[in-house]
Amino acid sequence: MLGSGAVGHAVMTGLDTGIERVDPFKDMKNRPQAGHGLNFLLVGTDGRDKITPEDKRAYRLGGSPCHCTDTVMLVHLSADRERASVVSLPRDSYAELPEHRDESSGEQHGPHPVKLNAAYAEGGPQLTVRTVENMTKVKIDHYLEVDFTSFMKTVDAMGGVEICTAKALRDRNTGLDLPPGTHRLTGGQALQYVRSRHVDKASDLGRMQRQQRFVAALIKQATGGGVLLNPVKFKEVSSTLLGSVRADRGFGSEQMLALGQALRDFTPSSSEFASVPIGNPSFLVRGIGSTVKWDEPKAAKLFESLRQDRPLTPAAPGSARLRSQQPAVPVDVPPQQIRVQVENGTRIDGLGGRVDSALRATGFDTTRTPGNGASRDVKRTVIAYDPRWDRSARTVSTALPGSELRAVAGQGRTVLVIAGTDYKRVVPVRPEDPYRGQFGVVTGDQVVCGT
């Protein structure tokens, strides 16, 4: 029945019955021309009606829902099923709604400007799909709507999701409190992570990057954690997801099965993540307030790539394979910005040169002139740094696990590494927010935790 470890149709029997159906494509006309591959509009709403009082208190969900979209993502699955492209659409994007009837009041409205997340409040899934198609010229094939409850249930069904951070993430509004390091988040904790907007000055744009990291981690968990190859686990996750989401009438167990089979050979590097290029992050509109205005020419190129089923960023030959063999640890400060002087604190010939080369290979700006330390009996590698550059020092210590951090006032921006006899190797590191190119693109393997 299951074939060579693949999920069989019999395993999926009966899953369709729990899906709440919507018809976001009803009576839609003048839609964009279909391209290659499949396009999903993934919408996260702030629905919290089914959440227990205990969870509301634990995860700060006691406020009133706005009945609008908290998250909007356009997900493109390539025709060859070898790539997934995820584009985040800021919820505060400046949008112009087409003529429609208000779902709540029944009042007929002419075209007018709004923030993108208001499309759902005024016209539900159908107006949301119409608005996104008008803005992107990408034809939507399937619609999936997830609320807070279904999100938490799905994450828990997968056994949690692993997230790593190079700096502390704290948000009083959501209750998020993650120290630096690697964490396996439960459904409730994951909801705090993807909702938080007040952990840095980037606000909603920073939150979108964290949401992209989460989706990349979710793909890694599904493909590497045995979910897609384990029929029982796949059915459990699928039934949890399909039983607690709203979807279009064309998306059900057969499509879920086809997706599962297509994604079995996925790795984190098979996914790529982008945010719509922004022209003006504070575009003021009378009666609406500050909105996010897209960079229209760049956005048009981005969505043209989706329509043509092209990768958003071509990978360098062999780069994905290399990264999968040498997963890097995320750090707060990019190593390219850190100047490092290496000294040999032992009597081991050539040790300073080896450490200098290894640090340079993972991106540090070394002096390339390693010297001998004042002492040749150093047992534990020392990282001496000026307290004003403590974040840089922590990045160097991540690359040299087990080393001793030693603050030296007035040393300046160059970090001094005194190699000791305990030195074994340099751990590859990467910036937590890697360079994103013209479309703001990263691949999944650039943002998931190294293993």
PDB file of N, CA and C in Angstrom, residues 68-69 90-97 112-122 131 135 197 283 285 287-292:
ATOM      1  N   CYS A  68      -8.573  40.633  10.333  1.00  0.00           N
ATOM      2  CA  CYS A  68      -7.793  41.020   9.158  1.00  0.00           C
ATOM      3  C   CYS A  68      -6.610  40.058   9.047  1.00  0.00           C
ATOM      4  N   THR A  69      -5.843  40.204   7.999  1.00  0.00           N
ATOM      5  CA  THR A  69      -4.712  39.312   7.779  1.00  0.00           C
ATOM      6  C   THR A  69      -3.487  39.816   8.530  1.00  0.00           C
ATOM      7  N   PRO A  90       4.143  42.764   2.817  1.00  0.00           N
ATOM      8  CA  PRO A  90       3.892  43.475   4.080  1.00  0.00           C
ATOM      9  C   PRO A  90       2.404  43.737   4.284  1.00  0.00           C
ATOM     10  N   ARG A  91       1.928  43.485   5.480  1.00  0.00           N
ATOM     11  CA  ARG A  91       0.492  43.651   5.739  1.00  0.00           C
ATOM     12  C   ARG A  91       0.069  45.117   5.650  1.00  0.00           C
ATOM     13  N   ASP A  92       1.035  46.039   5.832  1.00  0.00           N
ATOM     14  CA  ASP A  92       0.715  47.466   5.729  1.00  0.00           C
ATOM     15  C   ASP A  92       0.984  48.026   4.330  1.00  0.00           C
ATOM     16  N   SER A  93       1.138  47.136   3.341  1.00  0.00           N
ATOM     17  CA  SER A  93       1.387  47.586   1.970  1.00  0.00           C
ATOM     18  C   SER A  93       0.256  48.492   1.485  1.00  0.00           C
ATOM     19  N   TYR A  94       0.627  49.555   0.781  1.00  0.00           N
ATOM     20  CA  TYR A  94      -0.377  50.404   0.140  1.00  0.00           C
ATOM     21  C   TYR A  94      -1.053  49.583  -0.951  1.00  0.00           C
ATOM     22  N   ALA A  95      -2.375  49.493  -0.890  1.00  0.00           N
ATOM     23  CA  ALA A  95      -3.141  48.710  -1.860  1.00  0.00           C
ATOM     24  C   ALA A  95      -4.357  49.505  -2.293  1.00  0.00           C
ATOM     25  N   GLU A  96      -4.835  49.228  -3.473  1.00  0.00           N
ATOM     26  CA  GLU A  96      -6.059  49.839  -3.973  1.00  0.00           C
ATOM     27  C   GLU A  96      -7.077  48.734  -4.212  1.00  0.00           C
ATOM     28  N   LEU A  97      -8.137  48.740  -3.407  1.00  0.00           N
ATOM     29  CA  LEU A  97      -9.155  47.705  -3.522  1.00  0.00           C
ATOM     30  C   LEU A  97     -10.014  47.948  -4.756  1.00  0.00           C
ATOM     31  N   HIS A 112     -10.916  52.042  -3.720  1.00  0.00           N
ATOM     32  CA  HIS A 112     -10.342  52.995  -2.768  1.00  0.00           C
ATOM     33  C   HIS A 112      -9.069  52.417  -2.154  1.00  0.00           C
ATOM     34  N   PRO A 113      -8.167  53.293  -1.680  1.00  0.00           N
ATOM     35  CA  PRO A 113      -6.892  52.830  -1.113  1.00  0.00           C
ATOM     36  C   PRO A 113      -7.061  52.326   0.321  1.00  0.00           C
ATOM     37  N   VAL A 114      -6.262  51.325   0.696  1.00  0.00           N
ATOM     38  CA  VAL A 114      -6.252  50.763   2.050  1.00  0.00           C
ATOM     39  C   VAL A 114      -4.852  50.200   2.312  1.00  0.00           C
ATOM     40  N   LYS A 115      -4.645  49.729   3.535  1.00  0.00           N
ATOM     41  CA  LYS A 115      -3.518  48.841   3.805  1.00  0.00           C
ATOM     42  C   LYS A 115      -3.942  47.431   3.380  1.00  0.00           C
ATOM     43  N   LEU A 116      -3.003  46.632   2.893  1.00  0.00           N
ATOM     44  CA  LEU A 116      -3.323  45.334   2.323  1.00  0.00           C
ATOM     45  C   LEU A 116      -4.136  44.457   3.268  1.00  0.00           C
ATOM     46  N   ASN A 117      -3.815  44.486   4.567  1.00  0.00           N
ATOM     47  CA  ASN A 117      -4.518  43.583   5.480  1.00  0.00           C
ATOM     48  C   ASN A 117      -5.989  43.940   5.648  1.00  0.00           C
ATOM     49  N   ALA A 118      -6.401  45.134   5.214  1.00  0.00           N
ATOM     50  CA  ALA A 118      -7.813  45.523   5.319  1.00  0.00           C
ATOM     51  C   ALA A 118      -8.671  44.871   4.244  1.00  0.00           C
ATOM     52  N   ALA A 119      -8.052  44.323   3.200  1.00  0.00           N
ATOM     53  CA  ALA A 119      -8.824  43.674   2.137  1.00  0.00           C
ATOM     54  C   ALA A 119      -9.629  42.516   2.707  1.00  0.00           C
ATOM     55  N   TYR A 120      -9.060  41.776   3.635  1.00  0.00           N
ATOM     56  CA  TYR A 120      -9.762  40.644   4.242  1.00  0.00           C
ATOM     57  C   TYR A 120     -10.927  41.133   5.094  1.00  0.00           C
ATOM     58  N   ALA A 121     -10.695  42.204   5.843  1.00  0.00           N
ATOM     59  CA  ALA A 121     -11.751  42.726   6.716  1.00  0.00           C
ATOM     60  C   ALA A 121     -12.953  43.201   5.907  1.00  0.00           C
ATOM     61  N   GLU A 122     -12.719  43.767   4.728  1.00  0.00           N
ATOM     62  CA  GLU A 122     -13.817  44.304   3.922  1.00  0.00           C
ATOM     63  C   GLU A 122     -14.465  43.269   3.016  1.00  0.00           C
ATOM     64  N   THR A 131      -7.242  41.420  -4.755  1.00  0.00           N
ATOM     65  CA  THR A 131      -6.305  42.520  -4.512  1.00  0.00           C
ATOM     66  C   THR A 131      -4.868  42.096  -4.782  1.00  0.00           C
ATOM     67  N   MET A 135      -2.252  43.420  -7.689  1.00  0.00           N
ATOM     68  CA  MET A 135      -0.980  44.042  -7.329  1.00  0.00           C
ATOM     69  C   MET A 135       0.216  43.309  -7.928  1.00  0.00           C
ATOM     70  N   ARG A 197       6.780  41.982  16.816  1.00  0.00           N
ATOM     71  CA  ARG A 197       7.153  43.133  15.985  1.00  0.00           C
ATOM     72  C   ARG A 197       8.057  44.111  16.737  1.00  0.00           C
ATOM     73  N   PHE A 283       4.815  55.684   3.609  1.00  0.00           N
ATOM     74  CA  PHE A 283       4.051  56.443   2.620  1.00  0.00           C
ATOM     75  C   PHE A 283       2.716  56.865   3.252  1.00  0.00           C
ATOM     76  N   VAL A 285      -0.966  58.285   3.722  1.00  0.00           N
ATOM     77  CA  VAL A 285      -2.209  58.360   2.951  1.00  0.00           C
ATOM     78  C   VAL A 285      -3.288  58.931   3.867  1.00  0.00           C
ATOM     79  N   GLY A 287      -6.398  59.580   5.883  1.00  0.00           N
ATOM     80  CA  GLY A 287      -7.438  58.693   6.366  1.00  0.00           C
ATOM     81  C   GLY A 287      -6.970  57.284   6.660  1.00  0.00           C
ATOM     82  N   ILE A 288      -5.746  56.960   6.271  1.00  0.00           N
ATOM     83  CA  ILE A 288      -5.212  55.611   6.482  1.00  0.00           C
ATOM     84  C   ILE A 288      -3.980  55.637   7.373  1.00  0.00           C
ATOM     85  N   GLY A 289      -3.137  56.629   7.160  1.00  0.00           N
ATOM     86  CA  GLY A 289      -1.907  56.746   7.940  1.00  0.00           C
ATOM     87  C   GLY A 289      -0.704  56.287   7.140  1.00  0.00           C
ATOM     88  N   SER A 290       0.284  55.788   7.847  1.00  0.00           N
ATOM     89  CA  SER A 290       1.532  55.377   7.220  1.00  0.00           C
ATOM     90  C   SER A 290       1.374  54.000   6.579  1.00  0.00           C
ATOM     91  N   THR A 291       1.712  53.892   5.300  1.00  0.00           N
ATOM     92  CA  THR A 291       1.654  52.621   4.594  1.00  0.00           C
ATOM     93  C   THR A 291       3.037  52.306   4.006  1.00  0.00           C
ATOM     94  N   VAL A 292       3.183  51.074   3.522  1.00  0.00           N
ATOM     95  CA  VAL A 292       4.432  50.634   2.900  1.00  0.00           C
ATOM     96  C   VAL A 292       4.241  50.647   1.390  1.00  0.00           C
TER      97      VAL A 292
END
